[in-house]
Amino acid sequence: MSSVILPLAIMFIFGVGNFAIHRAVLESGHPLVEQMPNFVQLLGGRLTLVAEFAVLVAAMLLAANGWPGVIWVYAGYSALNAVSGWMMLSGRI
């Protein structure tokens, strides 16, 4: 059990970073954010944060139940989020 705690803590930290980037992009007023469907915009983008939470919980549950490869997949997902968020917030897209 203790061998799972550190990977889950790392995934949780990645999740916090993903939420921070996601929120910053939602609040940036970027044109791509404005092009989201109306049902997503009605909640102020919170629906996408719920989806982000679901991805984090699913990844953590899989990792805790014997799927250690999910940790690497979530790390890659987090890296892609970081790069795309940086590109949108810096005006490169």
PDB file of C-alpha atoms in Angstrom:
ATOM      1  CA  MET A   1       0.000   0.000   0.000  1.00  0.00           C
ATOM      2  CA  SER A   2       2.762   2.468   0.839  1.00  0.00           C
ATOM      3  CA  SER A   3       4.303   1.959  -2.606  1.00  0.00           C
ATOM      4  CA  VAL A   4       1.190   3.549  -4.116  1.00  0.00           C
ATOM      5  CA  ILE A   5       1.106   6.686  -1.970  1.00  0.00           C
ATOM      6  CA  LEU A   6       3.996   8.545  -3.627  1.00  0.00           C
ATOM      7  CA  PRO A   7       2.750   8.003  -7.209  1.00  0.00           C
ATOM      8  CA  LEU A   8      -0.750   9.080  -6.182  1.00  0.00           C
ATOM      9  CA  ALA A   9       0.651  12.189  -4.501  1.00  0.00           C
ATOM     10  CA  ILE A  10       2.578  13.032  -7.674  1.00  0.00           C
ATOM     11  CA  MET A  11      -0.564  12.520  -9.762  1.00  0.00           C
ATOM     12  CA  PHE A  12      -2.491  14.762  -7.374  1.00  0.00           C
ATOM     13  CA  ILE A  13       0.133  17.501  -7.792  1.00  0.00           C
ATOM     14  CA  PHE A  14      -0.118  17.133 -11.581  1.00  0.00           C
ATOM     15  CA  GLY A  15      -3.906  17.398 -11.180  1.00  0.00           C
ATOM     16  CA  VAL A  16      -3.606  20.647  -9.228  1.00  0.00           C
ATOM     17  CA  GLY A  17      -1.398  22.009 -12.017  1.00  0.00           C
ATOM     18  CA  ASN A  18      -3.905  20.893 -14.634  1.00  0.00           C
ATOM     19  CA  PHE A  19      -6.722  22.661 -12.790  1.00  0.00           C
ATOM     20  CA  ALA A  20      -4.675  25.855 -12.474  1.00  0.00           C
ATOM     21  CA  ILE A  21      -3.795  25.894 -16.165  1.00  0.00           C
ATOM     22  CA  HIS A  22      -7.352  25.015 -17.146  1.00  0.00           C
ATOM     23  CA  ARG A  23      -8.812  27.814 -15.029  1.00  0.00           C
ATOM     24  CA  ALA A  24      -6.284  30.337 -16.351  1.00  0.00           C
ATOM     25  CA  VAL A  25      -7.183  29.446 -19.932  1.00  0.00           C
ATOM     26  CA  LEU A  26     -10.920  29.679 -19.197  1.00  0.00           C
ATOM     27  CA  GLU A  27     -10.478  33.135 -17.673  1.00  0.00           C
ATOM     28  CA  SER A  28      -8.115  34.368 -20.394  1.00  0.00           C
ATOM     29  CA  GLY A  29     -10.868  35.235 -22.866  1.00  0.00           C
ATOM     30  CA  HIS A  30      -8.971  33.429 -25.633  1.00  0.00           C
ATOM     31  CA  PRO A  31     -10.923  33.127 -28.913  1.00  0.00           C
ATOM     32  CA  LEU A  32     -10.782  29.319 -28.746  1.00  0.00           C
ATOM     33  CA  VAL A  33     -12.526  29.418 -25.376  1.00  0.00           C
ATOM     34  CA  GLU A  34     -15.252  31.596 -26.868  1.00  0.00           C
ATOM     35  CA  GLN A  35     -15.827  28.965 -29.590  1.00  0.00           C
ATOM     36  CA  MET A  36     -16.832  26.280 -27.097  1.00  0.00           C
ATOM     37  CA  PRO A  37     -20.428  25.056 -27.441  1.00  0.00           C
ATOM     38  CA  ASN A  38     -23.128  27.061 -25.683  1.00  0.00           C
ATOM     39  CA  PHE A  39     -23.975  24.352 -23.144  1.00  0.00           C
ATOM     40  CA  VAL A  40     -20.369  24.486 -21.921  1.00  0.00           C
ATOM     41  CA  GLN A  41     -20.345  28.281 -21.751  1.00  0.00           C
ATOM     42  CA  LEU A  42     -23.613  28.383 -19.762  1.00  0.00           C
ATOM     43  CA  LEU A  43     -21.814  27.109 -16.695  1.00  0.00           C
ATOM     44  CA  GLY A  44     -18.857  29.429 -17.189  1.00  0.00           C
ATOM     45  CA  GLY A  45     -16.692  26.553 -18.321  1.00  0.00           C
ATOM     46  CA  ARG A  46     -17.227  24.624 -15.100  1.00  0.00           C
ATOM     47  CA  LEU A  47     -18.362  21.590 -17.067  1.00  0.00           C
ATOM     48  CA  THR A  48     -14.854  21.262 -18.470  1.00  0.00           C
ATOM     49  CA  LEU A  49     -13.444  21.450 -14.928  1.00  0.00           C
ATOM     50  CA  VAL A  50     -15.759  18.582 -13.952  1.00  0.00           C
ATOM     51  CA  ALA A  51     -14.371  16.585 -16.870  1.00  0.00           C
ATOM     52  CA  GLU A  52     -10.829  17.423 -15.726  1.00  0.00           C
ATOM     53  CA  PHE A  53     -11.698  16.169 -12.231  1.00  0.00           C
ATOM     54  CA  ALA A  54     -13.174  12.955 -13.662  1.00  0.00           C
ATOM     55  CA  VAL A  55      -9.968  12.282 -15.599  1.00  0.00           C
ATOM     56  CA  LEU A  56      -7.885  12.821 -12.449  1.00  0.00           C
ATOM     57  CA  VAL A  57     -10.072  10.568 -10.294  1.00  0.00           C
ATOM     58  CA  ALA A  58     -10.145   7.818 -12.924  1.00  0.00           C
ATOM     59  CA  ALA A  59      -6.368   7.934 -13.333  1.00  0.00           C
ATOM     60  CA  MET A  60      -5.790   7.840  -9.585  1.00  0.00           C
ATOM     61  CA  LEU A  61      -8.210   4.931  -9.114  1.00  0.00           C
ATOM     62  CA  LEU A  62      -6.576   2.953 -11.899  1.00  0.00           C
ATOM     63  CA  ALA A  63      -3.097   3.624 -10.521  1.00  0.00           C
ATOM     64  CA  ALA A  64      -4.155   2.624  -7.002  1.00  0.00           C
ATOM     65  CA  ASN A  65      -5.640  -0.636  -8.280  1.00  0.00           C
ATOM     66  CA  GLY A  66      -2.658  -2.098 -10.082  1.00  0.00           C
ATOM     67  CA  TRP A  67      -2.318  -0.046 -13.269  1.00  0.00           C
ATOM     68  CA  PRO A  68       1.019   1.759 -12.731  1.00  0.00           C
ATOM     69  CA  GLY A  69       1.311   2.651 -16.427  1.00  0.00           C
ATOM     70  CA  VAL A  70      -1.544   5.114 -15.985  1.00  0.00           C
ATOM     71  CA  ILE A  71       0.833   7.335 -14.020  1.00  0.00           C
ATOM     72  CA  TRP A  72       2.961   7.843 -17.141  1.00  0.00           C
ATOM     73  CA  VAL A  73      -0.108   8.402 -19.296  1.00  0.00           C
ATOM     74  CA  TYR A  74      -1.387  11.055 -16.869  1.00  0.00           C
ATOM     75  CA  ALA A  75       2.055  12.670 -16.773  1.00  0.00           C
ATOM     76  CA  GLY A  76       1.979  12.886 -20.583  1.00  0.00           C
ATOM     77  CA  TYR A  77      -1.539  14.293 -20.467  1.00  0.00           C
ATOM     78  CA  SER A  78      -0.368  16.896 -17.954  1.00  0.00           C
ATOM     79  CA  ALA A  79       2.592  17.819 -20.152  1.00  0.00           C
ATOM     80  CA  LEU A  80       0.292  18.313 -23.142  1.00  0.00           C
ATOM     81  CA  ASN A  81      -2.018  20.455 -20.985  1.00  0.00           C
ATOM     82  CA  ALA A  82       0.937  22.554 -19.858  1.00  0.00           C
ATOM     83  CA  VAL A  83       2.215  23.106 -23.404  1.00  0.00           C
ATOM     84  CA  SER A  84      -1.203  23.908 -24.854  1.00  0.00           C
ATOM     85  CA  GLY A  85      -2.050  26.204 -21.937  1.00  0.00           C
ATOM     86  CA  TRP A  86       1.269  28.010 -22.310  1.00  0.00           C
ATOM     87  CA  MET A  87       0.693  28.413 -26.042  1.00  0.00           C
ATOM     88  CA  MET A  88      -2.791  29.847 -25.531  1.00  0.00           C
ATOM     89  CA  LEU A  89      -1.858  32.141 -22.652  1.00  0.00           C
ATOM     90  CA  SER A  90       1.251  33.461 -24.389  1.00  0.00           C
ATOM     91  CA  GLY A  91      -0.635  34.223 -27.600  1.00  0.00           C
ATOM     92  CA  ARG A  92       1.200  31.683 -29.745  1.00  0.00           C
ATOM     93  CA  ILE A  93      -2.125  30.206 -30.844  1.00  0.00           C
TER      94      ILE A  93
END
